[in-house]
Amino acid sequence: MSDGFVIEGLDRFHRQLLAFTKNKFPRAAEAWCEGLAMRLMERVADLAPVREDPGGGRLRNSYVTASMGQSDEDAYFERIGRGGNIAVLVGSNVEYADYVNTGHKLRNGAWWEGYHYFDDAWDEFEAEAADWLADRLEELFSESGLS
């Protein structure tokens, strides 16, 4: 009788795991980040207030444009990095966007609270995004033979 044990297939699993982390996962993570950012911007656009006058809608439309992955005069969309260092920046270049979201001091010195629609959108979206990412990761592991 000998001491110890043998694990068969560990070398193969190790190769699969390395290929997964170097190739499949970074490409998938980029697409996931971009997709999640666009879905969040759709939620932000839904919650952004719209003035009821003929000029209203510029702020909301800036988020809609960002959610389509486009930058224009008002929308902001940029993907930064590749592989493990991915960031997707989305938002509005409308000069008053931050004031409408977070609030601001009025001319009379009083504080106007703001709508906090960006935070509200994230609060609604965070759990859904985590579940969606867990499902995508499980699918990717399965496709790669790692599950």
mmCIF file with all atom_site columns, C-alpha atoms in Angstrom:
data_model
loop_
_atom_site.group_PDB
_atom_site.id
_atom_site.type_symbol
_atom_site.label_atom_id
_atom_site.label_alt_id
_atom_site.label_comp_id
_atom_site.label_asym_id
_atom_site.label_entity_id
_atom_site.label_seq_id
_atom_site.pdbx_PDB_ins_code
_atom_site.Cartn_x
_atom_site.Cartn_y
_atom_site.Cartn_z
_atom_site.occupancy
_atom_site.B_iso_or_equiv
_atom_site.pdbx_formal_charge
_atom_site.auth_seq_id
_atom_site.auth_comp_id
_atom_site.auth_asym_id
_atom_site.auth_atom_id
_atom_site.pdbx_PDB_model_num
ATOM 1   C CA . MET A 1 1   ? 0.000   0.000  0.000   1.00 0.00 ? 1   MET A CA 1
ATOM 2   C CA . SER A 1 2   ? 1.329   3.451  -0.947  1.00 0.00 ? 2   SER A CA 1
ATOM 3   C CA . ASP A 1 3   ? 0.755   6.800  0.668   1.00 0.00 ? 3   ASP A CA 1
ATOM 4   C CA . GLY A 1 4   ? -0.886  9.625  -1.307  1.00 0.00 ? 4   GLY A CA 1
ATOM 5   C CA . PHE A 1 5   ? -3.291  9.795  -4.205  1.00 0.00 ? 5   PHE A CA 1
ATOM 6   C CA . VAL A 1 6   ? -3.420  10.574 -7.919  1.00 0.00 ? 6   VAL A CA 1
ATOM 7   C CA . ILE A 1 7   ? -5.575  13.268 -9.512  1.00 0.00 ? 7   ILE A CA 1
ATOM 8   C CA . GLU A 1 8   ? -6.199  12.517 -13.157 1.00 0.00 ? 8   GLU A CA 1
ATOM 9   C CA . GLY A 1 9   ? -6.874  15.300 -15.626 1.00 0.00 ? 9   GLY A CA 1
ATOM 10  C CA . LEU A 1 10  ? -5.397  18.093 -13.526 1.00 0.00 ? 10  LEU A CA 1
ATOM 11  C CA . ASP A 1 11  ? -2.947  19.094 -16.267 1.00 0.00 ? 11  ASP A CA 1
ATOM 12  C CA . ARG A 1 12  ? -5.775  19.321 -18.794 1.00 0.00 ? 12  ARG A CA 1
ATOM 13  C CA . PHE A 1 13  ? -7.915  21.362 -16.396 1.00 0.00 ? 13  PHE A CA 1
ATOM 14  C CA . HIS A 1 14  ? -4.962  23.669 -15.738 1.00 0.00 ? 14  HIS A CA 1
ATOM 15  C CA . ARG A 1 15  ? -4.490  24.288 -19.482 1.00 0.00 ? 15  ARG A CA 1
ATOM 16  C CA . GLN A 1 16  ? -8.214  24.960 -19.919 1.00 0.00 ? 16  GLN A CA 1
ATOM 17  C CA . LEU A 1 17  ? -8.233  27.374 -17.013 1.00 0.00 ? 17  LEU A CA 1
ATOM 18  C CA . LEU A 1 18  ? -5.218  29.283 -18.361 1.00 0.00 ? 18  LEU A CA 1
ATOM 19  C CA . ALA A 1 19  ? -6.762  29.517 -21.844 1.00 0.00 ? 19  ALA A CA 1
ATOM 20  C CA . PHE A 1 20  ? -10.006 30.702 -20.269 1.00 0.00 ? 20  PHE A CA 1
ATOM 21  C CA . THR A 1 21  ? -8.372  33.449 -18.202 1.00 0.00 ? 21  THR A CA 1
ATOM 22  C CA . LYS A 1 22  ? -6.147  34.650 -21.038 1.00 0.00 ? 22  LYS A CA 1
ATOM 23  C CA . ASN A 1 23  ? -8.604  34.514 -23.937 1.00 0.00 ? 23  ASN A CA 1
ATOM 24  C CA . LYS A 1 24  ? -12.274 33.919 -23.293 1.00 0.00 ? 24  LYS A CA 1
ATOM 25  C CA . PHE A 1 25  ? -12.840 35.756 -20.045 1.00 0.00 ? 25  PHE A CA 1
ATOM 26  C CA . PRO A 1 26  ? -11.291 39.139 -20.992 1.00 0.00 ? 26  PRO A CA 1
ATOM 27  C CA . ARG A 1 27  ? -13.258 39.340 -24.249 1.00 0.00 ? 27  ARG A CA 1
ATOM 28  C CA . ALA A 1 28  ? -16.470 38.336 -22.523 1.00 0.00 ? 28  ALA A CA 1
ATOM 29  C CA . ALA A 1 29  ? -15.892 40.757 -19.640 1.00 0.00 ? 29  ALA A CA 1
ATOM 30  C CA . GLU A 1 30  ? -15.473 43.661 -22.071 1.00 0.00 ? 30  GLU A CA 1
ATOM 31  C CA . ALA A 1 31  ? -18.770 42.851 -23.758 1.00 0.00 ? 31  ALA A CA 1
ATOM 32  C CA . TRP A 1 32  ? -20.509 42.343 -20.411 1.00 0.00 ? 32  TRP A CA 1
ATOM 33  C CA . CYS A 1 33  ? -19.293 45.686 -19.037 1.00 0.00 ? 33  CYS A CA 1
ATOM 34  C CA . GLU A 1 34  ? -20.418 47.530 -22.122 1.00 0.00 ? 34  GLU A CA 1
ATOM 35  C CA . GLY A 1 35  ? -23.796 45.785 -22.124 1.00 0.00 ? 35  GLY A CA 1
ATOM 36  C CA . LEU A 1 36  ? -24.378 46.469 -18.440 1.00 0.00 ? 36  LEU A CA 1
ATOM 37  C CA . ALA A 1 37  ? -23.399 50.104 -18.846 1.00 0.00 ? 37  ALA A CA 1
ATOM 38  C CA . MET A 1 38  ? -25.903 50.514 -21.647 1.00 0.00 ? 38  MET A CA 1
ATOM 39  C CA . ARG A 1 39  ? -28.653 48.841 -19.628 1.00 0.00 ? 39  ARG A CA 1
ATOM 40  C CA . LEU A 1 40  ? -27.893 51.107 -16.669 1.00 0.00 ? 40  LEU A CA 1
ATOM 41  C CA . MET A 1 41  ? -28.052 54.186 -18.882 1.00 0.00 ? 41  MET A CA 1
ATOM 42  C CA . GLU A 1 42  ? -31.447 53.063 -20.177 1.00 0.00 ? 42  GLU A CA 1
ATOM 43  C CA . ARG A 1 43  ? -32.611 52.930 -16.555 1.00 0.00 ? 43  ARG A CA 1
ATOM 44  C CA . VAL A 1 44  ? -31.071 56.350 -15.846 1.00 0.00 ? 44  VAL A CA 1
ATOM 45  C CA . ALA A 1 45  ? -32.806 57.800 -18.914 1.00 0.00 ? 45  ALA A CA 1
ATOM 46  C CA . ASP A 1 46  ? -36.128 56.398 -17.724 1.00 0.00 ? 46  ASP A CA 1
ATOM 47  C CA . LEU A 1 47  ? -35.720 58.145 -14.356 1.00 0.00 ? 47  LEU A CA 1
ATOM 48  C CA . ALA A 1 48  ? -34.189 61.435 -15.551 1.00 0.00 ? 48  ALA A CA 1
ATOM 49  C CA . PRO A 1 49  ? -36.649 64.303 -15.222 1.00 0.00 ? 49  PRO A CA 1
ATOM 50  C CA . VAL A 1 50  ? -37.950 66.105 -18.301 1.00 0.00 ? 50  VAL A CA 1
ATOM 51  C CA . ARG A 1 51  ? -39.067 69.707 -18.316 1.00 0.00 ? 51  ARG A CA 1
ATOM 52  C CA . GLU A 1 52  ? -42.588 70.191 -19.594 1.00 0.00 ? 52  GLU A CA 1
ATOM 53  C CA . ASP A 1 53  ? -41.707 72.961 -22.032 1.00 0.00 ? 53  ASP A CA 1
ATOM 54  C CA . PRO A 1 54  ? -40.813 72.704 -25.744 1.00 0.00 ? 54  PRO A CA 1
ATOM 55  C CA . GLY A 1 55  ? -37.071 72.613 -24.957 1.00 0.00 ? 55  GLY A CA 1
ATOM 56  C CA . GLY A 1 56  ? -37.414 69.774 -22.457 1.00 0.00 ? 56  GLY A CA 1
ATOM 57  C CA . GLY A 1 57  ? -35.802 66.374 -22.916 1.00 0.00 ? 57  GLY A CA 1
ATOM 58  C CA . ARG A 1 58  ? -32.186 67.315 -23.611 1.00 0.00 ? 58  ARG A CA 1
ATOM 59  C CA . LEU A 1 59  ? -30.938 65.694 -20.378 1.00 0.00 ? 59  LEU A CA 1
ATOM 60  C CA . ARG A 1 60  ? -32.922 62.479 -20.842 1.00 0.00 ? 60  ARG A CA 1
ATOM 61  C CA . ASN A 1 61  ? -31.920 62.238 -24.508 1.00 0.00 ? 61  ASN A CA 1
ATOM 62  C CA . SER A 1 62  ? -28.256 62.505 -23.564 1.00 0.00 ? 62  SER A CA 1
ATOM 63  C CA . TYR A 1 63  ? -28.579 59.324 -21.490 1.00 0.00 ? 63  TYR A CA 1
ATOM 64  C CA . VAL A 1 64  ? -30.528 57.569 -24.232 1.00 0.00 ? 64  VAL A CA 1
ATOM 65  C CA . THR A 1 65  ? -27.733 58.349 -26.685 1.00 0.00 ? 65  THR A CA 1
ATOM 66  C CA . ALA A 1 66  ? -25.123 57.079 -24.212 1.00 0.00 ? 66  ALA A CA 1
ATOM 67  C CA . SER A 1 67  ? -27.153 53.902 -23.698 1.00 0.00 ? 67  SER A CA 1
ATOM 68  C CA . MET A 1 68  ? -26.830 53.264 -27.437 1.00 0.00 ? 68  MET A CA 1
ATOM 69  C CA . GLY A 1 69  ? -23.039 53.408 -27.122 1.00 0.00 ? 69  GLY A CA 1
ATOM 70  C CA . GLN A 1 70  ? -22.720 56.733 -28.910 1.00 0.00 ? 70  GLN A CA 1
ATOM 71  C CA . SER A 1 71  ? -21.144 59.998 -27.929 1.00 0.00 ? 71  SER A CA 1
ATOM 72  C CA . ASP A 1 72  ? -22.462 63.293 -29.178 1.00 0.00 ? 72  ASP A CA 1
ATOM 73  C CA . GLU A 1 73  ? -22.548 66.863 -27.940 1.00 0.00 ? 73  GLU A CA 1
ATOM 74  C CA . ASP A 1 74  ? -24.524 65.847 -24.840 1.00 0.00 ? 74  ASP A CA 1
ATOM 75  C CA . ALA A 1 75  ? -23.860 62.136 -24.287 1.00 0.00 ? 75  ALA A CA 1
ATOM 76  C CA . TYR A 1 76  ? -20.655 60.624 -23.023 1.00 0.00 ? 76  TYR A CA 1
ATOM 77  C CA . PHE A 1 77  ? -19.591 57.078 -23.863 1.00 0.00 ? 77  PHE A CA 1
ATOM 78  C CA . GLU A 1 78  ? -16.074 55.697 -23.621 1.00 0.00 ? 78  GLU A CA 1
ATOM 79  C CA . ARG A 1 79  ? -14.575 52.261 -23.042 1.00 0.00 ? 79  ARG A CA 1
ATOM 80  C CA . ILE A 1 80  ? -11.198 52.346 -21.353 1.00 0.00 ? 80  ILE A CA 1
ATOM 81  C CA . GLY A 1 81  ? -8.796  49.434 -21.125 1.00 0.00 ? 81  GLY A CA 1
ATOM 82  C CA . ARG A 1 82  ? -8.668  45.869 -22.289 1.00 0.00 ? 82  ARG A CA 1
ATOM 83  C CA . GLY A 1 83  ? -8.412  42.530 -20.562 1.00 0.00 ? 83  GLY A CA 1
ATOM 84  C CA . GLY A 1 84  ? -8.511  42.761 -16.801 1.00 0.00 ? 84  GLY A CA 1
ATOM 85  C CA . ASN A 1 85  ? -8.606  46.552 -16.612 1.00 0.00 ? 85  ASN A CA 1
ATOM 86  C CA . ILE A 1 86  ? -11.909 47.477 -18.167 1.00 0.00 ? 86  ILE A CA 1
ATOM 87  C CA . ALA A 1 87  ? -13.928 50.572 -17.442 1.00 0.00 ? 87  ALA A CA 1
ATOM 88  C CA . VAL A 1 88  ? -16.899 51.878 -19.343 1.00 0.00 ? 88  VAL A CA 1
ATOM 89  C CA . LEU A 1 89  ? -17.707 55.511 -18.732 1.00 0.00 ? 89  LEU A CA 1
ATOM 90  C CA . VAL A 1 90  ? -21.177 56.645 -19.655 1.00 0.00 ? 90  VAL A CA 1
ATOM 91  C CA . GLY A 1 91  ? -23.172 59.664 -18.780 1.00 0.00 ? 91  GLY A CA 1
ATOM 92  C CA . SER A 1 92  ? -24.144 63.112 -19.839 1.00 0.00 ? 92  SER A CA 1
ATOM 93  C CA . ASN A 1 93  ? -22.136 66.115 -20.941 1.00 0.00 ? 93  ASN A CA 1
ATOM 94  C CA . VAL A 1 94  ? -25.187 68.316 -20.392 1.00 0.00 ? 94  VAL A CA 1
ATOM 95  C CA . GLU A 1 95  ? -23.778 71.063 -18.189 1.00 0.00 ? 95  GLU A CA 1
ATOM 96  C CA . TYR A 1 96  ? -26.597 70.911 -15.628 1.00 0.00 ? 96  TYR A CA 1
ATOM 97  C CA . ALA A 1 97  ? -26.836 67.104 -15.333 1.00 0.00 ? 97  ALA A CA 1
ATOM 98  C CA . ASP A 1 98  ? -24.970 66.883 -12.032 1.00 0.00 ? 98  ASP A CA 1
ATOM 99  C CA . TYR A 1 99  ? -27.002 69.711 -10.494 1.00 0.00 ? 99  TYR A CA 1
ATOM 100 C CA . VAL A 1 100 ? -30.285 68.056 -11.452 1.00 0.00 ? 100 VAL A CA 1
ATOM 101 C CA . ASN A 1 101 ? -29.092 64.724 -10.065 1.00 0.00 ? 101 ASN A CA 1
ATOM 102 C CA . THR A 1 102 ? -27.341 65.739 -6.839  1.00 0.00 ? 102 THR A CA 1
ATOM 103 C CA . GLY A 1 103 ? -28.977 69.072 -6.064  1.00 0.00 ? 103 GLY A CA 1
ATOM 104 C CA . HIS A 1 104 ? -27.569 72.566 -5.774  1.00 0.00 ? 104 HIS A CA 1
ATOM 105 C CA . LYS A 1 105 ? -27.749 75.856 -3.941  1.00 0.00 ? 105 LYS A CA 1
ATOM 106 C CA . LEU A 1 106 ? -30.414 78.223 -5.220  1.00 0.00 ? 106 LEU A CA 1
ATOM 107 C CA . ARG A 1 107 ? -29.876 81.939 -5.753  1.00 0.00 ? 107 ARG A CA 1
ATOM 108 C CA . ASN A 1 108 ? -31.730 82.666 -2.505  1.00 0.00 ? 108 ASN A CA 1
ATOM 109 C CA . GLY A 1 109 ? -29.271 80.447 -0.611  1.00 0.00 ? 109 GLY A CA 1
ATOM 110 C CA . ALA A 1 110 ? -31.669 77.543 -0.072  1.00 0.00 ? 110 ALA A CA 1
ATOM 111 C CA . TRP A 1 111 ? -30.657 74.009 -1.038  1.00 0.00 ? 111 TRP A CA 1
ATOM 112 C CA . TRP A 1 112 ? -32.599 72.224 -3.767  1.00 0.00 ? 112 TRP A CA 1
ATOM 113 C CA . GLU A 1 113 ? -32.331 68.475 -3.096  1.00 0.00 ? 113 GLU A CA 1
ATOM 114 C CA . GLY A 1 114 ? -32.112 67.129 -6.659  1.00 0.00 ? 114 GLY A CA 1
ATOM 115 C CA . TYR A 1 115 ? -33.694 64.030 -8.144  1.00 0.00 ? 115 TYR A CA 1
ATOM 116 C CA . HIS A 1 116 ? -30.937 61.476 -7.394  1.00 0.00 ? 116 HIS A CA 1
ATOM 117 C CA . TYR A 1 117 ? -32.048 59.540 -10.460 1.00 0.00 ? 117 TYR A CA 1
ATOM 118 C CA . PHE A 1 118 ? -28.561 58.194 -11.120 1.00 0.00 ? 118 PHE A CA 1
ATOM 119 C CA . ASP A 1 119 ? -28.332 56.628 -7.641  1.00 0.00 ? 119 ASP A CA 1
ATOM 120 C CA . ASP A 1 120 ? -31.928 55.429 -7.833  1.00 0.00 ? 120 ASP A CA 1
ATOM 121 C CA . ALA A 1 121 ? -31.239 53.755 -11.175 1.00 0.00 ? 121 ALA A CA 1
ATOM 122 C CA . TRP A 1 122 ? -28.196 51.988 -9.702  1.00 0.00 ? 122 TRP A CA 1
ATOM 123 C CA . ASP A 1 123 ? -30.128 50.908 -6.598  1.00 0.00 ? 123 ASP A CA 1
ATOM 124 C CA . GLU A 1 124 ? -32.771 49.320 -8.851  1.00 0.00 ? 124 GLU A CA 1
ATOM 125 C CA . PHE A 1 125 ? -30.188 47.808 -11.173 1.00 0.00 ? 125 PHE A CA 1
ATOM 126 C CA . GLU A 1 126 ? -27.445 46.511 -8.851  1.00 0.00 ? 126 GLU A CA 1
ATOM 127 C CA . ALA A 1 127 ? -29.017 43.182 -7.823  1.00 0.00 ? 127 ALA A CA 1
ATOM 128 C CA . GLU A 1 128 ? -30.238 42.510 -11.363 1.00 0.00 ? 128 GLU A CA 1
ATOM 129 C CA . ALA A 1 129 ? -26.757 43.225 -12.733 1.00 0.00 ? 129 ALA A CA 1
ATOM 130 C CA . ALA A 1 130 ? -25.094 40.898 -10.204 1.00 0.00 ? 130 ALA A CA 1
ATOM 131 C CA . ASP A 1 131 ? -27.506 38.069 -11.057 1.00 0.00 ? 131 ASP A CA 1
ATOM 132 C CA . TRP A 1 132 ? -27.045 38.674 -14.781 1.00 0.00 ? 132 TRP A CA 1
ATOM 133 C CA . LEU A 1 133 ? -23.245 38.592 -14.428 1.00 0.00 ? 133 LEU A CA 1
ATOM 134 C CA . ALA A 1 134 ? -23.362 35.392 -12.377 1.00 0.00 ? 134 ALA A CA 1
ATOM 135 C CA . ASP A 1 135 ? -25.476 33.746 -15.100 1.00 0.00 ? 135 ASP A CA 1
ATOM 136 C CA . ARG A 1 136 ? -23.082 34.906 -17.861 1.00 0.00 ? 136 ARG A CA 1
ATOM 137 C CA . LEU A 1 137 ? -20.070 33.633 -15.923 1.00 0.00 ? 137 LEU A CA 1
ATOM 138 C CA . GLU A 1 138 ? -21.717 30.267 -15.343 1.00 0.00 ? 138 GLU A CA 1
ATOM 139 C CA . GLU A 1 139 ? -22.536 30.013 -19.061 1.00 0.00 ? 139 GLU A CA 1
ATOM 140 C CA . LEU A 1 140 ? -18.966 30.895 -20.008 1.00 0.00 ? 140 LEU A CA 1
ATOM 141 C CA . PHE A 1 141 ? -17.563 28.322 -17.581 1.00 0.00 ? 141 PHE A CA 1
ATOM 142 C CA . SER A 1 142 ? -19.911 25.710 -19.039 1.00 0.00 ? 142 SER A CA 1
ATOM 143 C CA . GLU A 1 143 ? -18.968 26.526 -22.632 1.00 0.00 ? 143 GLU A CA 1
ATOM 144 C CA . SER A 1 144 ? -15.297 26.293 -21.678 1.00 0.00 ? 144 SER A CA 1
ATOM 145 C CA . GLY A 1 145 ? -15.721 22.915 -19.962 1.00 0.00 ? 145 GLY A CA 1
ATOM 146 C CA . LEU A 1 146 ? -14.840 24.352 -16.561 1.00 0.00 ? 146 LEU A CA 1
ATOM 147 C CA . SER A 1 147 ? -18.111 23.802 -14.724 1.00 0.00 ? 147 SER A CA 1
#
